[in-house]
Amino acid sequence: SMSDPVSERLGLPDPLIAVVGATDTPGKYGGVIYRDLKGKGYRVVAVNPGRTTVDGDQVYRSIADLPEQPDIVNIVVPPRSTMRVLEDAATIEDVAVWIQPGAADQAVRDRVADLGIPALIDACIMIRTRTRL
């Protein structure tokens, strides 16, 4: 269902989705998701400390560096990196995190609970989104 507080944000007028782990490396989910959301008409911003551009777009080193506060932080990195992203996300008021399959382990789940951030864990954002008209 779409009744959780994270995917509900997809219904905002023009939500900004930060894709952490966005990349141009072929076959990597971060790149697949970034291009999928962009192609559907969502506003996306790429976060990856190892790249300067993704799909021709500017990339930011961390979500703390974004010029505009994201509504959803979609995390597509290994669990150890997810932990660092959560610490940044915790400093942003009214943010939700969407943790892709493979990006969470038990430590991540425990930290999300400790921080009290609205989170959707092990769900794929590509499945929940549709083309924006």
mmCIF file with all atom_site columns, C-alpha atoms in Angstrom:
data_model
loop_
_atom_site.group_PDB
_atom_site.id
_atom_site.type_symbol
_atom_site.label_atom_id
_atom_site.label_alt_id
_atom_site.label_comp_id
_atom_site.label_asym_id
_atom_site.label_entity_id
_atom_site.label_seq_id
_atom_site.pdbx_PDB_ins_code
_atom_site.Cartn_x
_atom_site.Cartn_y
_atom_site.Cartn_z
_atom_site.occupancy
_atom_site.B_iso_or_equiv
_atom_site.pdbx_formal_charge
_atom_site.auth_seq_id
_atom_site.auth_comp_id
_atom_site.auth_asym_id
_atom_site.auth_atom_id
_atom_site.pdbx_PDB_model_num
ATOM 1   C CA . SER A 1 1   ? 0.000  0.000  0.000   1.00 0.00 ? 1   SER A CA 1
ATOM 2   C CA . MET A 1 2   ? 1.007  3.635  -0.345  1.00 0.00 ? 2   MET A CA 1
ATOM 3   C CA . SER A 1 3   ? -0.110 4.432  3.188   1.00 0.00 ? 3   SER A CA 1
ATOM 4   C CA . ASP A 1 4   ? 3.340  4.585  4.785   1.00 0.00 ? 4   ASP A CA 1
ATOM 5   C CA . PRO A 1 5   ? 4.727  8.078  5.516   1.00 0.00 ? 5   PRO A CA 1
ATOM 6   C CA . VAL A 1 6   ? 7.689  7.618  3.187   1.00 0.00 ? 6   VAL A CA 1
ATOM 7   C CA . SER A 1 7   ? 6.035  6.614  -0.080  1.00 0.00 ? 7   SER A CA 1
ATOM 8   C CA . GLU A 1 8   ? 3.248  9.119  0.657   1.00 0.00 ? 8   GLU A CA 1
ATOM 9   C CA . ARG A 1 9   ? 5.840  11.811 -0.011  1.00 0.00 ? 9   ARG A CA 1
ATOM 10  C CA . LEU A 1 10  ? 5.910  10.736 -3.641  1.00 0.00 ? 10  LEU A CA 1
ATOM 11  C CA . GLY A 1 11  ? 2.493  12.401 -3.815  1.00 0.00 ? 11  GLY A CA 1
ATOM 12  C CA . LEU A 1 12  ? 3.856  15.829 -2.888  1.00 0.00 ? 12  LEU A CA 1
ATOM 13  C CA . PRO A 1 13  ? 3.480  18.429 -5.675  1.00 0.00 ? 13  PRO A CA 1
ATOM 14  C CA . ASP A 1 14  ? 7.141  18.219 -6.753  1.00 0.00 ? 14  ASP A CA 1
ATOM 15  C CA . PRO A 1 15  ? 9.175  16.126 -4.323  1.00 0.00 ? 15  PRO A CA 1
ATOM 16  C CA . LEU A 1 16  ? 12.964 16.260 -4.446  1.00 0.00 ? 16  LEU A CA 1
ATOM 17  C CA . ILE A 1 17  ? 14.515 12.797 -4.271  1.00 0.00 ? 17  ILE A CA 1
ATOM 18  C CA . ALA A 1 18  ? 18.213 12.479 -3.439  1.00 0.00 ? 18  ALA A CA 1
ATOM 19  C CA . VAL A 1 19  ? 19.661 9.239  -4.805  1.00 0.00 ? 19  VAL A CA 1
ATOM 20  C CA . VAL A 1 20  ? 22.686 8.323  -2.695  1.00 0.00 ? 20  VAL A CA 1
ATOM 21  C CA . GLY A 1 21  ? 24.876 5.983  -4.709  1.00 0.00 ? 21  GLY A CA 1
ATOM 22  C CA . ALA A 1 22  ? 23.800 7.326  -8.098  1.00 0.00 ? 22  ALA A CA 1
ATOM 23  C CA . THR A 1 23  ? 26.397 6.344  -10.696 1.00 0.00 ? 23  THR A CA 1
ATOM 24  C CA . ASP A 1 24  ? 27.106 5.925  -14.389 1.00 0.00 ? 24  ASP A CA 1
ATOM 25  C CA . THR A 1 25  ? 28.606 2.460  -13.820 1.00 0.00 ? 25  THR A CA 1
ATOM 26  C CA . PRO A 1 26  ? 26.579 0.136  -16.078 1.00 0.00 ? 26  PRO A CA 1
ATOM 27  C CA . GLY A 1 27  ? 24.292 -2.279 -14.272 1.00 0.00 ? 27  GLY A CA 1
ATOM 28  C CA . LYS A 1 28  ? 24.675 -0.624 -10.874 1.00 0.00 ? 28  LYS A CA 1
ATOM 29  C CA . TYR A 1 29  ? 21.328 -0.046 -9.178  1.00 0.00 ? 29  TYR A CA 1
ATOM 30  C CA . GLY A 1 30  ? 22.181 3.491  -8.132  1.00 0.00 ? 30  GLY A CA 1
ATOM 31  C CA . GLY A 1 31  ? 22.385 4.497  -11.779 1.00 0.00 ? 31  GLY A CA 1
ATOM 32  C CA . VAL A 1 32  ? 19.383 2.455  -12.866 1.00 0.00 ? 32  VAL A CA 1
ATOM 33  C CA . ILE A 1 33  ? 17.211 4.048  -10.170 1.00 0.00 ? 33  ILE A CA 1
ATOM 34  C CA . TYR A 1 34  ? 18.480 7.577  -10.818 1.00 0.00 ? 34  TYR A CA 1
ATOM 35  C CA . ARG A 1 35  ? 17.709 7.377  -14.535 1.00 0.00 ? 35  ARG A CA 1
ATOM 36  C CA . ASP A 1 36  ? 14.386 5.607  -13.924 1.00 0.00 ? 36  ASP A CA 1
ATOM 37  C CA . LEU A 1 37  ? 13.091 8.345  -11.585 1.00 0.00 ? 37  LEU A CA 1
ATOM 38  C CA . LYS A 1 38  ? 14.429 11.099 -13.817 1.00 0.00 ? 38  LYS A CA 1
ATOM 39  C CA . GLY A 1 39  ? 12.745 9.500  -16.825 1.00 0.00 ? 39  GLY A CA 1
ATOM 40  C CA . LYS A 1 40  ? 9.450  9.354  -14.940 1.00 0.00 ? 40  LYS A CA 1
ATOM 41  C CA . GLY A 1 41  ? 9.610  13.106 -14.392 1.00 0.00 ? 41  GLY A CA 1
ATOM 42  C CA . TYR A 1 42  ? 10.676 13.227 -10.743 1.00 0.00 ? 42  TYR A CA 1
ATOM 43  C CA . ARG A 1 43  ? 13.137 15.844 -9.543  1.00 0.00 ? 43  ARG A CA 1
ATOM 44  C CA . VAL A 1 44  ? 16.229 13.894 -8.604  1.00 0.00 ? 44  VAL A CA 1
ATOM 45  C CA . VAL A 1 45  ? 19.632 14.896 -7.320  1.00 0.00 ? 45  VAL A CA 1
ATOM 46  C CA . ALA A 1 46  ? 22.666 12.617 -7.340  1.00 0.00 ? 46  ALA A CA 1
ATOM 47  C CA . VAL A 1 47  ? 24.824 12.062 -4.259  1.00 0.00 ? 47  VAL A CA 1
ATOM 48  C CA . ASN A 1 48  ? 28.104 10.180 -4.606  1.00 0.00 ? 48  ASN A CA 1
ATOM 49  C CA . PRO A 1 49  ? 31.469 11.320 -3.182  1.00 0.00 ? 49  PRO A CA 1
ATOM 50  C CA . GLY A 1 50  ? 33.285 9.390  -5.909  1.00 0.00 ? 50  GLY A CA 1
ATOM 51  C CA . ARG A 1 51  ? 31.756 11.145 -8.936  1.00 0.00 ? 51  ARG A CA 1
ATOM 52  C CA . THR A 1 52  ? 31.384 14.662 -10.310 1.00 0.00 ? 52  THR A CA 1
ATOM 53  C CA . THR A 1 53  ? 28.520 13.939 -12.733 1.00 0.00 ? 53  THR A CA 1
ATOM 54  C CA . VAL A 1 54  ? 25.857 11.276 -13.239 1.00 0.00 ? 54  VAL A CA 1
ATOM 55  C CA . ASP A 1 55  ? 23.816 11.168 -16.434 1.00 0.00 ? 55  ASP A CA 1
ATOM 56  C CA . GLY A 1 56  ? 25.241 14.600 -17.231 1.00 0.00 ? 56  GLY A CA 1
ATOM 57  C CA . ASP A 1 57  ? 23.973 16.087 -13.964 1.00 0.00 ? 57  ASP A CA 1
ATOM 58  C CA . GLN A 1 58  ? 25.982 17.629 -11.130 1.00 0.00 ? 58  GLN A CA 1
ATOM 59  C CA . VAL A 1 59  ? 26.724 15.291 -8.233  1.00 0.00 ? 59  VAL A CA 1
ATOM 60  C CA . TYR A 1 60  ? 27.030 16.262 -4.577  1.00 0.00 ? 60  TYR A CA 1
ATOM 61  C CA . ARG A 1 61  ? 29.427 14.671 -2.091  1.00 0.00 ? 61  ARG A CA 1
ATOM 62  C CA . SER A 1 62  ? 26.805 14.194 0.619   1.00 0.00 ? 62  SER A CA 1
ATOM 63  C CA . ILE A 1 63  ? 23.205 15.074 1.358   1.00 0.00 ? 63  ILE A CA 1
ATOM 64  C CA . ALA A 1 64  ? 24.578 17.721 3.730   1.00 0.00 ? 64  ALA A CA 1
ATOM 65  C CA . ASP A 1 65  ? 25.962 19.508 0.633   1.00 0.00 ? 65  ASP A CA 1
ATOM 66  C CA . LEU A 1 66  ? 22.666 19.692 -1.247  1.00 0.00 ? 66  LEU A CA 1
ATOM 67  C CA . PRO A 1 67  ? 21.493 23.235 -2.081  1.00 0.00 ? 67  PRO A CA 1
ATOM 68  C CA . GLU A 1 68  ? 17.876 22.245 -1.426  1.00 0.00 ? 68  GLU A CA 1
ATOM 69  C CA . GLN A 1 69  ? 16.542 19.982 1.305   1.00 0.00 ? 69  GLN A CA 1
ATOM 70  C CA . PRO A 1 70  ? 15.363 16.655 -0.130  1.00 0.00 ? 70  PRO A CA 1
ATOM 71  C CA . ASP A 1 71  ? 11.940 15.234 0.694   1.00 0.00 ? 71  ASP A CA 1
ATOM 72  C CA . ILE A 1 72  ? 13.162 11.668 0.261   1.00 0.00 ? 72  ILE A CA 1
ATOM 73  C CA . VAL A 1 73  ? 16.689 10.303 0.570   1.00 0.00 ? 73  VAL A CA 1
ATOM 74  C CA . ASN A 1 74  ? 16.853 7.104  -1.481  1.00 0.00 ? 74  ASN A CA 1
ATOM 75  C CA . ILE A 1 75  ? 19.850 5.054  -0.329  1.00 0.00 ? 75  ILE A CA 1
ATOM 76  C CA . VAL A 1 76  ? 21.526 2.664  -2.747  1.00 0.00 ? 76  VAL A CA 1
ATOM 77  C CA . VAL A 1 77  ? 24.884 1.945  -1.073  1.00 0.00 ? 77  VAL A CA 1
ATOM 78  C CA . PRO A 1 78  ? 26.285 -0.858 1.124   1.00 0.00 ? 78  PRO A CA 1
ATOM 79  C CA . PRO A 1 79  ? 25.070 -0.918 4.755   1.00 0.00 ? 79  PRO A CA 1
ATOM 80  C CA . ARG A 1 80  ? 28.281 0.565  6.151   1.00 0.00 ? 80  ARG A CA 1
ATOM 81  C CA . SER A 1 81  ? 27.852 3.613  3.921   1.00 0.00 ? 81  SER A CA 1
ATOM 82  C CA . THR A 1 82  ? 24.125 3.733  4.721   1.00 0.00 ? 82  THR A CA 1
ATOM 83  C CA . MET A 1 83  ? 25.053 4.292  8.389   1.00 0.00 ? 83  MET A CA 1
ATOM 84  C CA . ARG A 1 84  ? 26.929 7.482  7.462   1.00 0.00 ? 84  ARG A CA 1
ATOM 85  C CA . VAL A 1 85  ? 24.054 8.702  5.292   1.00 0.00 ? 85  VAL A CA 1
ATOM 86  C CA . LEU A 1 86  ? 21.639 8.204  8.189   1.00 0.00 ? 86  LEU A CA 1
ATOM 87  C CA . GLU A 1 87  ? 23.738 10.483 10.402  1.00 0.00 ? 87  GLU A CA 1
ATOM 88  C CA . ASP A 1 88  ? 23.499 13.246 7.771   1.00 0.00 ? 88  ASP A CA 1
ATOM 89  C CA . ALA A 1 89  ? 19.793 12.616 7.254   1.00 0.00 ? 89  ALA A CA 1
ATOM 90  C CA . ALA A 1 90  ? 19.164 12.940 10.993  1.00 0.00 ? 90  ALA A CA 1
ATOM 91  C CA . THR A 1 91  ? 20.253 16.598 10.817  1.00 0.00 ? 91  THR A CA 1
ATOM 92  C CA . ILE A 1 92  ? 17.647 17.442 8.145   1.00 0.00 ? 92  ILE A CA 1
ATOM 93  C CA . GLU A 1 93  ? 14.253 18.472 9.448   1.00 0.00 ? 93  GLU A CA 1
ATOM 94  C CA . ASP A 1 94  ? 11.277 16.568 8.045   1.00 0.00 ? 94  ASP A CA 1
ATOM 95  C CA . VAL A 1 95  ? 13.146 14.103 5.836   1.00 0.00 ? 95  VAL A CA 1
ATOM 96  C CA . ALA A 1 96  ? 12.306 10.500 5.046   1.00 0.00 ? 96  ALA A CA 1
ATOM 97  C CA . VAL A 1 97  ? 14.736 7.781  4.025   1.00 0.00 ? 97  VAL A CA 1
ATOM 98  C CA . TRP A 1 98  ? 14.036 5.058  1.497   1.00 0.00 ? 98  TRP A CA 1
ATOM 99  C CA . ILE A 1 99  ? 16.536 2.240  1.910   1.00 0.00 ? 99  ILE A CA 1
ATOM 100 C CA . GLN A 1 100 ? 16.791 0.015  -1.142  1.00 0.00 ? 100 GLN A CA 1
ATOM 101 C CA . PRO A 1 101 ? 17.120 -3.780 -0.869  1.00 0.00 ? 101 PRO A CA 1
ATOM 102 C CA . GLY A 1 102 ? 20.740 -4.592 0.039   1.00 0.00 ? 102 GLY A CA 1
ATOM 103 C CA . ALA A 1 103 ? 21.449 -1.223 1.662   1.00 0.00 ? 103 ALA A CA 1
ATOM 104 C CA . ALA A 1 104 ? 20.353 -2.260 5.163   1.00 0.00 ? 104 ALA A CA 1
ATOM 105 C CA . ASP A 1 105 ? 21.668 -4.698 7.738   1.00 0.00 ? 105 ASP A CA 1
ATOM 106 C CA . GLN A 1 106 ? 20.610 -5.091 11.367  1.00 0.00 ? 106 GLN A CA 1
ATOM 107 C CA . ALA A 1 107 ? 22.819 -2.209 12.509  1.00 0.00 ? 107 ALA A CA 1
ATOM 108 C CA . VAL A 1 108 ? 21.095 0.053  9.964   1.00 0.00 ? 108 VAL A CA 1
ATOM 109 C CA . ARG A 1 109 ? 17.648 -1.075 11.123  1.00 0.00 ? 109 ARG A CA 1
ATOM 110 C CA . ASP A 1 110 ? 18.574 -0.432 14.754  1.00 0.00 ? 110 ASP A CA 1
ATOM 111 C CA . ARG A 1 111 ? 19.982 3.016  13.938  1.00 0.00 ? 111 ARG A CA 1
ATOM 112 C CA . VAL A 1 112 ? 16.873 4.030  11.982  1.00 0.00 ? 112 VAL A CA 1
ATOM 113 C CA . ALA A 1 113 ? 14.775 3.082  15.018  1.00 0.00 ? 113 ALA A CA 1
ATOM 114 C CA . ASP A 1 114 ? 17.105 5.006  17.366  1.00 0.00 ? 114 ASP A CA 1
ATOM 115 C CA . LEU A 1 115 ? 16.995 8.136  15.203  1.00 0.00 ? 115 LEU A CA 1
ATOM 116 C CA . GLY A 1 116 ? 13.251 7.993  14.730  1.00 0.00 ? 116 GLY A CA 1
ATOM 117 C CA . ILE A 1 117 ? 13.474 8.945  11.053  1.00 0.00 ? 117 ILE A CA 1
ATOM 118 C CA . PRO A 1 118 ? 10.543 7.868  8.866   1.00 0.00 ? 118 PRO A CA 1
ATOM 119 C CA . ALA A 1 119 ? 12.007 5.037  6.810   1.00 0.00 ? 119 ALA A CA 1
ATOM 120 C CA . LEU A 1 120 ? 11.021 2.454  4.271   1.00 0.00 ? 120 LEU A CA 1
ATOM 121 C CA . ILE A 1 121 ? 13.490 -0.428 4.296   1.00 0.00 ? 121 ILE A CA 1
ATOM 122 C CA . ASP A 1 122 ? 13.995 -3.095 1.599   1.00 0.00 ? 122 ASP A CA 1
ATOM 123 C CA . ALA A 1 123 ? 11.419 -1.598 -0.767  1.00 0.00 ? 123 ALA A CA 1
ATOM 124 C CA . CYS A 1 124 ? 12.298 -0.559 -4.308  1.00 0.00 ? 124 CYS A CA 1
ATOM 125 C CA . ILE A 1 125 ? 11.364 2.993  -5.228  1.00 0.00 ? 125 ILE A CA 1
ATOM 126 C CA . MET A 1 126 ? 11.126 2.088  -8.932  1.00 0.00 ? 126 MET A CA 1
ATOM 127 C CA . ILE A 1 127 ? 8.198  -0.221 -8.201  1.00 0.00 ? 127 ILE A CA 1
ATOM 128 C CA . ARG A 1 128 ? 6.308  2.362  -6.137  1.00 0.00 ? 128 ARG A CA 1
ATOM 129 C CA . THR A 1 129 ? 6.674  5.276  -8.547  1.00 0.00 ? 129 THR A CA 1
ATOM 130 C CA . ARG A 1 130 ? 4.759  6.057  -11.675 1.00 0.00 ? 130 ARG A CA 1
ATOM 131 C CA . THR A 1 131 ? 5.148  8.572  -14.457 1.00 0.00 ? 131 THR A CA 1
ATOM 132 C CA . ARG A 1 132 ? 4.402  12.109 -13.350 1.00 0.00 ? 132 ARG A CA 1
ATOM 133 C CA . LEU A 1 133 ? 2.178  14.024 -15.758 1.00 0.00 ? 133 LEU A CA 1
#
